[in-house]
Amino acid sequence: MASNRFGELFTITTWGESHGKAIGVVIDGCPAGVALDEAMINEELERRAPGRSPHTSPRKERDQAEILSGVFEGRTTGTPISIMIRNSDPDSSKYEPIKHLLRPGHGNYTYLEKYGMFDYRGGGRASARETACRVAAGAVAKQLLKMEEIFVVAYIKQIEENRVEHLPSDFHKLLHAVRSSKLSIPCAQTEDAVIATLERARAEGDSLGGLVEFQIHGAPVGLGDPIYQKLEARLAAGMMSIPASKGFEIGSGFSAVQMAGSENNDIYSRTGEEVRTESNHAGGILAGISTGMPIVGRVAFKPTSSIKKTQSTLDLKGEEAQFTLPEGSRHDPCLALRAPAIVEAMAALTVADSLLMNRSARI
Ligand SMILES: Cc1cc2nc3c(=O)[nH]c(=O)nc-3n(C[C@H](O)[C@H](O)[C@H](O)COP(=O)(O)O)c2cc1C
């Protein structure tokens, strides 16, 4: 199976399956001298983990990052950084009764057709457990970015009709609002409405999708390249590699379709030496290159496929069958609630990589 690597200079390669002994990531290309706080890696993993609130999957995986290499006396050495996370809660027995069925919305049909085999215990490599590795690597990238005063945040923008319309304009206030919400929703009123919506979906045995917005502050002018490595193309590739992500927007995104050029153009202005734009419909990127304005984008997540309702399917022999999630199965009624930590990780990895690539732009 190819394609387990992401990045050009700051690269990550993830390994492992959800029901194997452990999962992990090898980060190659991280410069020497980055002060690495292992506790911060674990805090990031905690933000992705299930069971943080009554509205995410109840399982209690204990995600503990173990740094195996590449760090000496609290600093990166420039050699590959290997991080391992043991799987402490892999209950495979629940998957036995459904192993002969095609699971609606899951990868077992495509995996079986492509590889001729499928690890039915939790989805194997298709499992979102792999995203814990990205979050661990993203935490390393964030610590590199902090040295350059570049910061990333992601939060729930919308679930069903409940949309966060007003955000704190100050980045640190926004970060505080996101981090103090159990659901990463930076608006108490929207959070209450979302909780009511989640309770309704749970009672109906159904699931919900969600929109996650991200912001990158402090990125200098010049990250990204004009053609195939456009910064938004690299961000899109990172975000669309997250399981269950179904859409990506940068700046005004799909709403630009309904705007006139006079509305969508960002007008330049200057404060002292600093060139800014009065609006940011471009989302901080022009011609594939960062403008120095905040980079803002959104990722759409589909509703969780595992639902309590019975659905028609086929078995492995192609016969019609009914698919019912086994009693006591663990799932996320709204997986988007766990996605902000992963979206932040993919943003941090992309920007860290682009930052290193930009060092070769001119002499
Ligand atoms: C953090 C996270 C948690 C997820 N948890 C579940 C889950 O509990 N049940 C489920 O059906 N899908 C879950 N998914 C989504 C599946 O992994 C994904 O839909 C499936 O592998 C098919 O891939 P695709 O949706 O990208 O086509 C989760 C995704 C993420 C990002």
Coordinates of C-alpha atoms and ligand atoms in Angstrom, one line a residue:
M1 CA 0.0 0.0 0.0
A2 CA 1.6 3.2 -1.2
S3 CA 1.0 6.9 -0.1
N4 CA 1.7 6.9 3.6
R5 CA 3.8 10.0 3.3
F6 CA 2.9 13.7 3.4
G7 CA 5.2 16.6 2.7
E8 CA 8.2 17.5 0.6
L9 CA 10.9 18.7 3.1
F10 CA 9.2 18.4 6.4
T11 CA 7.7 14.9 5.8
I12 CA 5.7 12.5 7.8
T13 CA 5.2 8.8 7.2
T14 CA 2.5 7.2 9.4
W15 CA 2.2 3.5 10.1
G16 CA 0.0 1.0 12.0
E17 CA -3.6 -0.1 12.1
S18 CA -6.3 0.7 14.6
H19 CA -6.5 -2.8 16.0
G20 CA -2.8 -3.6 15.8
K21 CA -0.3 -3.2 18.7
A22 CA 0.6 0.4 18.0
I23 CA 0.4 3.2 15.5
G24 CA 3.1 5.8 14.8
V25 CA 4.8 8.4 12.7
V26 CA 8.3 9.1 11.4
I27 CA 9.0 12.8 10.9
D28 CA 11.9 13.4 8.6
G29 CA 13.3 16.8 7.7
C30 CA 12.5 18.6 10.9
P31 CA 15.5 21.0 11.4
A32 CA 17.7 20.6 14.5
G33 CA 17.2 22.9 17.4
V34 CA 13.4 23.0 17.8
A35 CA 12.5 22.9 21.5
L36 CA 10.1 20.0 21.8
D37 CA 7.6 19.8 24.6
E38 CA 6.4 16.2 24.9
A39 CA 3.5 17.2 27.2
M40 CA 2.2 19.5 24.4
I41 CA 2.1 16.6 22.0
N42 CA 0.0 14.7 24.5
E43 CA -2.3 17.7 25.0
E44 CA -2.9 17.8 21.3
L45 CA -3.7 14.1 21.2
E46 CA -6.2 14.6 24.0
R47 CA -8.0 17.2 21.9
R48 CA -8.5 14.6 19.1
A49 CA -9.3 11.6 21.4
P50 CA -12.8 10.3 21.7
G51 CA -14.6 10.5 25.0
R52 CA -13.8 14.1 25.7
S53 CA -17.5 15.1 25.9
P54 CA -20.8 13.2 26.0
H55 CA -21.2 14.1 22.3
T56 CA -18.2 12.2 21.0
S57 CA -17.6 8.4 20.9
P58 CA -17.5 7.0 24.4
R59 CA -14.4 4.9 24.0
K60 CA -11.5 5.7 26.2
E61 CA -8.3 5.2 24.1
R62 CA -5.4 6.4 26.1
D63 CA -3.3 8.2 23.5
Q64 CA 0.2 8.6 25.0
A65 CA 2.9 9.6 22.6
E66 CA 6.3 8.0 23.1
I67 CA 9.2 9.8 21.3
L68 CA 11.6 7.0 20.2
S69 CA 14.2 9.1 18.4
G70 CA 15.3 12.5 17.1
V71 CA 15.2 14.4 20.3
F72 CA 18.1 15.1 22.7
E73 CA 17.9 17.2 25.9
G74 CA 14.5 18.5 24.8
R75 CA 15.6 19.7 21.3
T76 CA 15.3 18.1 17.9
T77 CA 18.6 16.8 16.6
G78 CA 17.8 17.0 12.8
T79 CA 17.5 13.2 12.6
P80 CA 14.2 11.3 12.0
I81 CA 11.8 11.8 14.9
S82 CA 9.9 8.6 15.6
I83 CA 6.7 8.8 17.7
M84 CA 4.7 5.7 18.8
I85 CA 1.2 5.6 20.3
R86 CA 0.2 2.2 21.7
N87 CA -3.3 0.9 21.0
S88 CA -4.6 0.2 24.5
D89 CA -8.3 -0.3 23.7
P90 CA -8.6 -2.5 20.7
D91 CA -11.8 -4.5 21.2
S92 CA -12.1 -6.4 17.9
S93 CA -14.9 -8.8 19.0
K94 CA -17.6 -6.3 18.0
Y95 CA -16.6 -6.6 14.3
E96 CA -17.1 -10.4 14.1
P97 CA -20.9 -10.3 13.4
I98 CA -20.5 -7.8 10.5
K99 CA -17.3 -8.9 8.9
H100 CA -19.1 -10.6 5.9
L101 CA -21.1 -7.4 5.1
L102 CA -20.2 -4.3 3.0
R103 CA -20.5 -1.5 5.5
P104 CA -22.4 1.5 4.1
G105 CA -20.2 4.6 3.9
H106 CA -17.0 2.6 4.8
G107 CA -13.9 1.5 2.8
N108 CA -14.3 -2.3 3.0
Y109 CA -15.8 -2.6 -0.5
T110 CA -13.1 -0.5 -2.2
Y111 CA -10.3 -2.1 -0.1
L112 CA -11.5 -5.6 -1.0
E113 CA -11.7 -4.8 -4.7
K114 CA -8.3 -3.1 -4.7
Y115 CA -6.2 -5.3 -2.3
G116 CA -8.2 -8.5 -2.2
M117 CA -8.2 -8.2 1.6
F118 CA -9.5 -6.0 4.4
D119 CA -8.7 -5.7 8.0
Y120 CA -12.4 -5.7 9.2
R121 CA -11.4 -4.9 12.8
G122 CA -12.2 -1.2 12.9
G123 CA -11.1 -0.5 9.3
G124 CA -7.4 -1.1 9.5
R125 CA -5.5 1.7 7.7
A126 CA -8.8 3.3 6.7
S127 CA -9.6 3.9 10.4
A128 CA -9.5 7.5 11.7
R129 CA -7.1 6.2 14.4
E130 CA -4.4 7.0 11.9
T131 CA -5.1 10.7 12.4
A132 CA -3.7 10.5 15.9
C133 CA -0.3 10.2 14.2
R134 CA -0.9 13.3 12.2
V135 CA -1.9 15.2 15.3
A136 CA 1.3 14.1 17.1
A137 CA 3.4 15.2 14.0
G138 CA 1.4 18.4 13.8
A139 CA 2.3 19.2 17.4
V140 CA 6.0 19.0 16.4
A141 CA 5.3 21.2 13.4
K142 CA 3.4 23.7 15.6
Q143 CA 6.5 23.9 17.9
L144 CA 8.6 24.8 14.9
L145 CA 6.1 27.3 13.7
K146 CA 6.0 28.9 17.1
M147 CA 9.6 29.9 16.7
E148 CA 8.5 31.9 13.7
E149 CA 5.5 33.2 15.5
I150 CA 3.1 31.4 13.3
F151 CA 0.0 30.0 15.0
V152 CA -2.9 27.8 13.8
V153 CA -6.4 27.3 15.1
A154 CA -9.4 25.3 13.9
Y155 CA -12.9 25.2 15.3
I156 CA -16.5 24.1 14.5
K157 CA -18.1 26.6 12.1
Q158 CA -21.4 24.9 11.5
I159 CA -23.3 21.8 12.4
E160 CA -26.7 21.5 10.6
E161 CA -28.3 25.0 10.7
N162 CA -26.2 26.1 13.7
R163 CA -23.5 28.4 12.4
V164 CA -21.0 30.5 14.3
E165 CA -21.4 34.0 12.7
H166 CA -19.3 36.2 14.9
L167 CA -15.8 35.4 16.0
P168 CA -13.4 37.3 18.2
S169 CA -11.2 39.4 15.8
D170 CA -8.2 39.1 18.1
F171 CA -6.4 35.7 17.5
H172 CA -5.6 35.0 21.1
K173 CA -9.2 35.7 22.2
L174 CA -10.3 33.3 19.4
L175 CA -7.9 30.7 20.6
H176 CA -9.0 31.0 24.2
A177 CA -12.7 30.7 23.1
V178 CA -12.0 27.6 21.1
R179 CA -9.8 25.9 23.8
S180 CA -12.3 26.6 26.5
S181 CA -15.2 25.0 24.6
K182 CA -15.4 21.2 25.0
L183 CA -16.8 21.0 21.4
S184 CA -14.3 23.5 20.0
I185 CA -17.2 25.9 19.2
P186 CA -16.1 29.6 19.9
C187 CA -19.6 30.8 20.6
A188 CA -21.6 29.7 23.7
Q189 CA -25.0 30.2 22.1
T190 CA -24.1 28.1 19.0
E191 CA -22.6 25.5 21.3
D192 CA -25.9 25.1 23.2
A193 CA -27.9 24.9 19.9
V194 CA -25.4 22.3 18.6
I195 CA -25.8 20.2 21.8
A196 CA -29.6 20.1 21.3
T197 CA -29.1 19.1 17.7
L198 CA -26.7 16.3 18.7
E199 CA -29.1 15.0 21.3
R200 CA -31.9 14.9 18.7
A201 CA -29.6 13.0 16.2
R202 CA -28.5 10.6 19.0
A203 CA -32.1 9.9 20.0
E204 CA -33.0 9.2 16.3
G205 CA -30.0 6.8 16.0
D206 CA -28.6 9.0 13.3
S207 CA -25.5 11.1 12.8
L208 CA -24.5 14.7 11.6
G209 CA -21.9 16.3 9.4
G210 CA -20.1 19.5 10.2
L211 CA -18.0 22.3 8.9
V212 CA -14.6 23.1 10.4
E213 CA -12.9 26.4 9.8
F214 CA -9.1 27.0 10.2
Q215 CA -7.0 30.2 10.5
I216 CA -3.3 30.5 10.3
H217 CA -1.8 33.7 11.7
G218 CA 1.7 35.1 11.3
A219 CA 2.5 33.4 8.0
P220 CA 4.9 35.6 6.1
V221 CA 4.3 36.8 2.5
G222 CA 5.8 34.2 0.1
L223 CA 4.8 30.7 1.2
G224 CA 3.7 28.4 -1.6
D225 CA 4.6 28.2 -5.2
P226 CA 2.6 29.4 -8.2
I227 CA 1.8 26.3 -10.1
Y228 CA 1.4 22.7 -8.8
Q229 CA 2.4 23.5 -5.3
K230 CA 0.0 26.4 -4.8
L231 CA -0.4 26.9 -1.1
E232 CA -4.1 26.3 -1.2
A233 CA -3.6 23.2 -3.3
R234 CA -1.2 21.8 -0.7
L235 CA -3.6 22.7 2.1
A236 CA -6.5 21.1 0.1
A237 CA -4.4 17.9 -0.4
G238 CA -3.7 17.8 3.4
M239 CA -7.3 18.4 4.4
M240 CA -8.9 16.2 1.8
S241 CA -6.7 13.3 3.0
I242 CA -8.5 13.3 6.4
P243 CA -11.0 10.5 6.5
A244 CA -14.6 11.7 5.9
S245 CA -13.6 15.2 4.6
K246 CA -15.8 16.0 1.6
G247 CA -15.1 19.6 0.7
F248 CA -12.4 22.3 1.0
E249 CA -12.7 26.1 0.6
I250 CA -10.1 28.9 0.9
G251 CA -11.2 32.5 1.6
S252 CA -14.7 33.2 0.3
G253 CA -14.6 29.7 -1.3
F254 CA -17.8 28.6 -2.9
S255 CA -19.6 31.8 -1.9
A256 CA -17.4 33.6 -4.5
V257 CA -19.6 32.1 -7.1
Q258 CA -22.3 34.5 -6.1
M259 CA -20.1 37.6 -5.7
A260 CA -19.2 40.4 -8.1
G261 CA -15.5 41.1 -8.7
S262 CA -15.9 44.5 -7.0
E263 CA -17.1 42.7 -3.9
N264 CA -14.6 39.9 -3.9
N265 CA -11.4 41.9 -4.7
D266 CA -9.4 42.7 -1.5
I267 CA -8.3 46.3 -1.6
Y268 CA -4.7 47.0 -0.6
S269 CA -3.9 49.5 2.2
R270 CA -0.7 50.4 4.1
T271 CA 0.0 50.9 7.7
G272 CA 3.6 52.2 7.9
E273 CA 5.7 49.7 6.0
E274 CA 3.1 46.9 6.3
V275 CA 0.9 46.2 3.2
R276 CA -2.4 44.7 4.2
T277 CA -5.8 44.2 2.5
E278 CA -9.0 45.7 4.0
S279 CA -10.9 42.5 3.4
N280 CA -9.6 38.9 3.1
H281 CA -11.8 37.2 0.5
A282 CA -8.6 35.6 -0.9
G283 CA -8.1 33.8 2.4
G284 CA -4.6 35.0 2.7
I285 CA -3.3 33.5 -0.6
L286 CA -2.9 35.0 -4.1
A287 CA -1.5 33.1 -7.1
G288 CA -0.7 30.2 -4.7
I289 CA 1.5 32.4 -2.5
S290 CA 0.7 33.6 1.0
T291 CA 0.0 37.4 1.2
G292 CA 0.8 37.9 4.9
M293 CA -2.9 38.2 5.8
P294 CA -4.4 35.4 7.9
I295 CA -4.9 32.2 5.9
V296 CA -8.5 31.1 6.3
G297 CA -10.2 28.0 5.0
R298 CA -12.9 25.5 5.7
V299 CA -13.2 21.7 5.5
A300 CA -16.6 19.9 5.2
F301 CA -17.1 16.6 7.0
K302 CA -19.7 14.1 6.1
P303 CA -22.0 12.6 8.8
T304 CA -20.6 9.5 10.5
S305 CA -21.4 6.4 8.4
S306 CA -21.9 4.1 11.4
I307 CA -25.4 4.8 12.6
K308 CA -27.9 3.0 14.8
K309 CA -30.4 2.7 12.0
T310 CA -30.6 -0.6 10.0
Q311 CA -29.6 -0.1 6.3
S312 CA -29.8 -2.3 3.2
T313 CA -26.5 -3.6 1.9
L314 CA -24.8 -6.6 0.2
D315 CA -22.8 -9.4 1.7
L316 CA -19.4 -10.5 0.4
K317 CA -21.2 -12.9 -2.0
G318 CA -23.2 -10.1 -3.5
E319 CA -26.5 -11.2 -1.8
E320 CA -28.9 -8.6 -0.4
A321 CA -28.5 -8.2 3.3
Q322 CA -29.3 -5.9 6.2
F323 CA -26.6 -4.0 8.0
T324 CA -27.2 -3.2 11.7
L325 CA -24.4 -1.9 14.0
P326 CA -23.8 -4.6 16.6
E327 CA -25.1 -3.7 20.1
G328 CA -22.6 -1.8 22.2
S329 CA -20.6 -0.6 19.1
R330 CA -18.6 2.5 19.6
H331 CA -19.0 5.4 17.1
D332 CA -19.0 9.2 16.8
P333 CA -22.5 10.7 16.3
C334 CA -20.7 13.7 14.8
L335 CA -17.1 13.0 13.8
A336 CA -16.6 16.6 12.8
L337 CA -16.4 17.4 16.6
R338 CA -13.1 15.5 16.7
A339 CA -11.7 17.0 13.5
P340 CA -10.5 20.5 14.6
A341 CA -7.3 19.0 16.2
I342 CA -6.6 17.1 12.9
V343 CA -7.3 20.1 10.7
E344 CA -4.9 22.1 12.8
A345 CA -2.3 19.4 12.4
M346 CA -2.6 19.3 8.6
A347 CA -2.4 23.1 8.4
A348 CA 0.7 23.2 10.7
L349 CA 2.4 20.4 8.7
T350 CA 1.6 22.1 5.4
V351 CA 2.9 25.5 6.5
A352 CA 6.0 24.1 8.2
D353 CA 6.8 22.3 5.0
S354 CA 6.1 25.4 2.9
L355 CA 8.3 27.5 5.2
L356 CA 11.3 25.2 4.7
M357 CA 10.6 25.0 0.9
N358 CA 10.5 28.8 0.8
R359 CA 14.1 29.1 2.1
S360 CA 15.2 28.0 -1.4
A361 CA 13.2 30.6 -3.3
R362 CA 15.9 33.1 -4.0
I363 CA 19.5 34.0 -3.0
Ligands
LIG1 C1 -11.8 11.8 14.0 C2 -12.6 10.9 13.1 C3 -13.4 9.9 13.7 C4 -14.2 9.0 12.9 N1 -15.0 8.1 13.6 C5 -15.8 7.4 12.8 C6 -16.8 6.5 13.5 O1 -16.8 6.3 14.7 N2 -17.6 5.8 12.7 C7 -17.6 5.9 11.3 O2 -18.4 5.3 10.6 N3 -16.7 6.7 10.7 C8 -15.8 7.4 11.4 N4 -14.9 8.3 10.7 C9 -14.9 8.3 9.3 C10 -14.4 7.1 8.6 O3 -13.0 6.9 9.0 C11 -14.4 7.3 7.1 O4 -15.7 7.9 6.7 C12 -14.3 6.0 6.3 O5 -13.0 5.5 6.5 C13 -14.5 6.2 4.8 O6 -13.7 7.2 4.2 P1 -14.2 8.5 3.5 O7 -15.4 9.0 4.3 O8 -13.1 9.4 3.5 O9 -14.7 8.1 2.1 C14 -14.1 9.1 11.5 C15 -13.3 10.1 10.9 C16 -12.6 11.0 11.7 C17 -11.8 12.1 11.0

